[in-house]
PDB file of C-alpha atoms in Angstrom:
ATOM      1  CA  MET A   1     -29.298 -59.386 -23.067  1.00 90.00           C
ATOM      2  CA  LYS A   2     -32.348 -57.820 -21.438  1.00 95.00           C
ATOM      3  CA  ARG A   3     -35.175 -56.638 -23.688  1.00 97.00           C
ATOM      4  CA  ALA A   4     -36.164 -53.105 -22.775  1.00 97.00           C
ATOM      5  CA  VAL A   5     -39.041 -50.769 -23.590  1.00 98.00           C
ATOM      6  CA  LEU A   6     -39.264 -47.046 -23.066  1.00 98.00           C
ATOM      7  CA  TYR A   7     -42.366 -45.371 -21.744  1.00 97.00           C
ATOM      8  CA  LEU A   8     -42.546 -41.654 -22.554  1.00 96.00           C
ATOM      9  CA  ARG A   9     -45.311 -39.237 -21.616  1.00 93.00           C
ATOM     10  CA  VAL A  10     -45.929 -35.516 -21.793  1.00 91.00           C
ATOM     11  CA  SER A  11     -49.020 -33.812 -20.489  1.00 88.00           C
ATOM     12  CA  THR A  12     -49.647 -31.334 -23.294  1.00 87.00           C
ATOM     13  CA  ILE A  13     -49.511 -31.626 -27.057  1.00 87.00           C
ATOM     14  CA  ASP A  14     -47.077 -28.673 -27.135  1.00 86.00           C
ATOM     15  CA  GLN A  15     -44.455 -30.633 -25.204  1.00 91.00           C
ATOM     16  CA  THR A  16     -42.082 -33.207 -26.730  1.00 91.00           C
ATOM     17  CA  THR A  17     -40.828 -36.583 -25.595  1.00 92.00           C
ATOM     18  CA  ALA A  18     -37.588 -36.147 -27.556  1.00 94.00           C
ATOM     19  CA  ASN A  19     -35.362 -35.350 -24.562  1.00 94.00           C
ATOM     20  CA  GLN A  20     -36.708 -38.258 -22.549  1.00 94.00           C
ATOM     21  CA  GLU A  21     -36.255 -40.633 -25.478  1.00 97.00           C
ATOM     22  CA  ARG A  22     -32.740 -39.509 -26.374  1.00 97.00           C
ATOM     23  CA  GLU A  23     -31.400 -39.868 -22.818  1.00 95.00           C
ATOM     24  CA  LEU A  24     -33.099 -43.209 -22.171  1.00 97.00           C
ATOM     25  CA  ARG A  25     -31.876 -44.637 -25.485  1.00 97.00           C
ATOM     26  CA  GLN A  26     -28.328 -43.665 -24.548  1.00 97.00           C
ATOM     27  CA  ILE A  27     -28.645 -45.373 -21.171  1.00 95.00           C
ATOM     28  CA  ALA A  28     -30.118 -48.522 -22.692  1.00 96.00           C
ATOM     29  CA  GLU A  29     -27.221 -48.680 -25.138  1.00 96.00           C
ATOM     30  CA  ARG A  30     -24.647 -48.032 -22.389  1.00 95.00           C
ATOM     31  CA  VAL A  31     -25.942 -50.862 -20.135  1.00 94.00           C
ATOM     32  CA  GLY A  32     -26.406 -53.260 -23.056  1.00 95.00           C
ATOM     33  CA  TYR A  33     -30.194 -53.500 -23.186  1.00 97.00           C
ATOM     34  CA  ASN A  34     -31.865 -54.530 -26.424  1.00 98.00           C
ATOM     35  CA  LEU A  35     -34.479 -51.803 -27.028  1.00 98.00           C
ATOM     36  CA  VAL A  36     -37.545 -53.528 -28.463  1.00 98.00           C
ATOM     37  CA  LYS A  37     -40.206 -50.784 -28.397  1.00 98.00           C
ATOM     38  CA  VAL A  38     -40.918 -47.173 -27.478  1.00 98.00           C
ATOM     39  CA  TYR A  39     -44.356 -46.355 -26.073  1.00 98.00           C
ATOM     40  CA  LYS A  40     -45.391 -42.659 -26.217  1.00 96.00           C
ATOM     41  CA  ASP A  41     -48.412 -40.893 -24.798  1.00 94.00           C
ATOM     42  CA  ARG A  42     -48.486 -37.225 -25.883  1.00 90.00           C
ATOM     43  CA  GLY A  43     -50.892 -34.659 -24.541  1.00 85.00           C
ATOM     44  CA  ILE A  44     -52.310 -37.001 -21.888  1.00 81.00           C
ATOM     45  CA  SER A  45     -52.234 -36.235 -18.191  1.00 76.00           C
ATOM     46  CA  GLY A  46     -50.684 -38.829 -15.864  1.00 72.00           C
ATOM     47  CA  ALA A  47     -53.806 -38.456 -13.704  1.00 74.00           C
ATOM     48  CA  LYS A  48     -55.772 -40.280 -16.405  1.00 77.00           C
ATOM     49  CA  GLY A  49     -56.268 -43.991 -15.896  1.00 74.00           C
ATOM     50  CA  ARG A  50     -54.651 -46.762 -17.909  1.00 73.00           C
ATOM     51  CA  GLU A  51     -57.642 -46.994 -20.259  1.00 78.00           C
ATOM     52  CA  GLN A  52     -57.227 -43.331 -21.222  1.00 85.00           C
ATOM     53  CA  ARG A  53     -53.531 -43.646 -22.038  1.00 92.00           C
ATOM     54  CA  PRO A  54     -53.314 -45.830 -25.141  1.00 95.00           C
ATOM     55  CA  ALA A  55     -49.549 -46.360 -25.204  1.00 96.00           C
ATOM     56  CA  PHE A  56     -49.412 -47.154 -21.462  1.00 95.00           C
ATOM     57  CA  SER A  57     -52.292 -49.598 -21.872  1.00 94.00           C
ATOM     58  CA  SER A  58     -50.561 -51.247 -24.812  1.00 97.00           C
ATOM     59  CA  MET A  59     -47.335 -51.520 -22.810  1.00 97.00           C
ATOM     60  CA  CYS A  60     -49.194 -53.204 -19.939  1.00 96.00           C
ATOM     61  CA  ARG A  61     -50.714 -55.778 -22.314  1.00 97.00           C
ATOM     62  CA  ALA A  62     -47.249 -56.465 -23.760  1.00 98.00           C
ATOM     63  CA  ALA A  63     -45.878 -56.883 -20.236  1.00 97.00           C
ATOM     64  CA  ALA A  64     -48.551 -59.493 -19.504  1.00 97.00           C
ATOM     65  CA  ARG A  65     -47.308 -61.376 -22.603  1.00 97.00           C
ATOM     66  CA  ARG A  66     -43.727 -60.991 -21.255  1.00 97.00           C
ATOM     67  CA  GLU A  67     -42.502 -59.276 -24.421  1.00 98.00           C
ATOM     68  CA  PHE A  68     -39.769 -57.436 -22.485  1.00 98.00           C
ATOM     69  CA  ASP A  69     -37.699 -57.611 -19.328  1.00 96.00           C
ATOM     70  CA  VAL A  70     -37.370 -53.988 -18.225  1.00 96.00           C
ATOM     71  CA  VAL A  71     -39.420 -50.772 -18.463  1.00 97.00           C
ATOM     72  CA  MET A  72     -37.417 -47.575 -18.682  1.00 97.00           C
ATOM     73  CA  ALA A  73     -39.039 -44.230 -17.917  1.00 96.00           C
ATOM     74  CA  TRP A  74     -37.781 -40.682 -17.310  1.00 94.00           C
ATOM     75  CA  SER A  75     -39.303 -40.468 -13.838  1.00 92.00           C
ATOM     76  CA  VAL A  76     -42.000 -41.967 -11.681  1.00 91.00           C
ATOM     77  CA  ASP A  77     -44.455 -39.203 -12.537  1.00 89.00           C
ATOM     78  CA  ARG A  78     -44.286 -40.189 -16.219  1.00 91.00           C
ATOM     79  CA  LEU A  79     -45.832 -43.514 -15.241  1.00 91.00           C
ATOM     80  CA  GLY A  80     -48.765 -41.848 -13.530  1.00 85.00           C
ATOM     81  CA  ARG A  81     -49.969 -39.380 -10.937  1.00 80.00           C
ATOM     82  CA  SER A  82     -52.337 -41.687  -9.047  1.00 82.00           C
ATOM     83  CA  LEU A  83     -50.562 -43.441  -6.182  1.00 86.00           C
ATOM     84  CA  GLN A  84     -53.089 -46.282  -6.246  1.00 85.00           C
ATOM     85  CA  ASP A  85     -52.604 -46.846 -10.001  1.00 86.00           C
ATOM     86  CA  LEU A  86     -48.832 -46.570  -9.666  1.00 88.00           C
ATOM     87  CA  ILE A  87     -48.665 -49.167  -6.877  1.00 90.00           C
ATOM     88  CA  GLY A  88     -50.892 -51.467  -8.962  1.00 90.00           C
ATOM     89  CA  PHE A  89     -48.563 -51.112 -11.962  1.00 92.00           C
ATOM     90  CA  LEU A  90     -45.446 -51.725  -9.865  1.00 91.00           C
ATOM     91  CA  SER A  91     -47.040 -54.809  -8.349  1.00 93.00           C
ATOM     92  CA  GLU A  92     -47.887 -56.142 -11.835  1.00 94.00           C
ATOM     93  CA  LEU A  93     -44.304 -55.662 -12.976  1.00 95.00           C
ATOM     94  CA  HIS A  94     -43.009 -57.416  -9.881  1.00 92.00           C
ATOM     95  CA  ALA A  95     -45.382 -60.379 -10.354  1.00 94.00           C
ATOM     96  CA  LEU A  96     -44.187 -60.691 -13.967  1.00 95.00           C
ATOM     97  CA  GLY A  97     -40.516 -60.415 -13.008  1.00 94.00           C
ATOM     98  CA  ILE A  98     -40.093 -57.212 -15.071  1.00 95.00           C
ATOM     99  CA  ASP A  99     -37.595 -54.638 -13.857  1.00 94.00           C
ATOM    100  CA  LEU A 100     -38.156 -50.880 -13.779  1.00 94.00           C
ATOM    101  CA  PHE A 101     -35.564 -48.189 -14.408  1.00 94.00           C
ATOM    102  CA  LEU A 102     -36.442 -44.587 -13.435  1.00 94.00           C
ATOM    103  CA  HIS A 103     -33.839 -42.140 -14.713  1.00 93.00           C
ATOM    104  CA  GLN A 104     -34.537 -39.120 -12.510  1.00 89.00           C
ATOM    105  CA  GLN A 105     -34.780 -41.223  -9.366  1.00 83.00           C
ATOM    106  CA  ALA A 106     -31.648 -43.202 -10.389  1.00 72.00           C
ATOM    107  CA  TRP A 107     -33.562 -46.322  -9.445  1.00 63.00           C
ATOM    108  CA  ILE A 108     -33.870 -49.794 -10.842  1.00 64.00           C
ATOM    109  CA  ARG A 109     -36.236 -52.097  -9.043  1.00 60.00           C
ATOM    110  CA  PRO A 110     -34.035 -54.471  -7.050  1.00 51.00           C
ATOM    111  CA  ARG A 111     -36.774 -55.771  -4.702  1.00 47.00           C
ATOM    112  CA  PRO A 112     -40.568 -55.730  -4.511  1.00 48.00           C
ATOM    113  CA  PRO A 113     -41.790 -52.133  -4.787  1.00 46.00           C
ATOM    114  CA  ALA A 114     -43.982 -52.192  -1.681  1.00 46.00           C
ATOM    115  CA  LYS A 115     -41.067 -53.382   0.464  1.00 45.00           C
ATOM    116  CA  ARG A 116     -38.824 -50.629  -0.945  1.00 45.00           C
ATOM    117  CA  CYS A 117     -41.385 -47.864  -0.553  1.00 45.00           C
ATOM    118  CA  PHE A 118     -42.673 -48.760   2.850  1.00 39.00           C
ATOM    119  CA  ARG A 119     -39.520 -49.735   4.759  1.00 41.00           C
TER     120      ARG A 119
END
């Protein structure tokens, strides 16, 4: 059984991650993933770097320790707004053999991200 984590982010403190979390939890259960942790950044813009998003930074450190097998997020823009940072993150996941599920894009990483994006 794959170990999964959720990454949730909203840009303002007035917004909630509840809808993202509820839907992603249901999907994880449906596909048989073992949900090991939920990472939440609230009130933090996706344009901010990894160092300014504590939950994202923590998730990246856990990935380096291979504490999970798949990252689940609502959409690609929840992971970040900087293309350069996003490509770096996707490359890290690929190098670690960690899959990525993006709900709104109906995408799970089946091949290296750069090859998928730039074909």
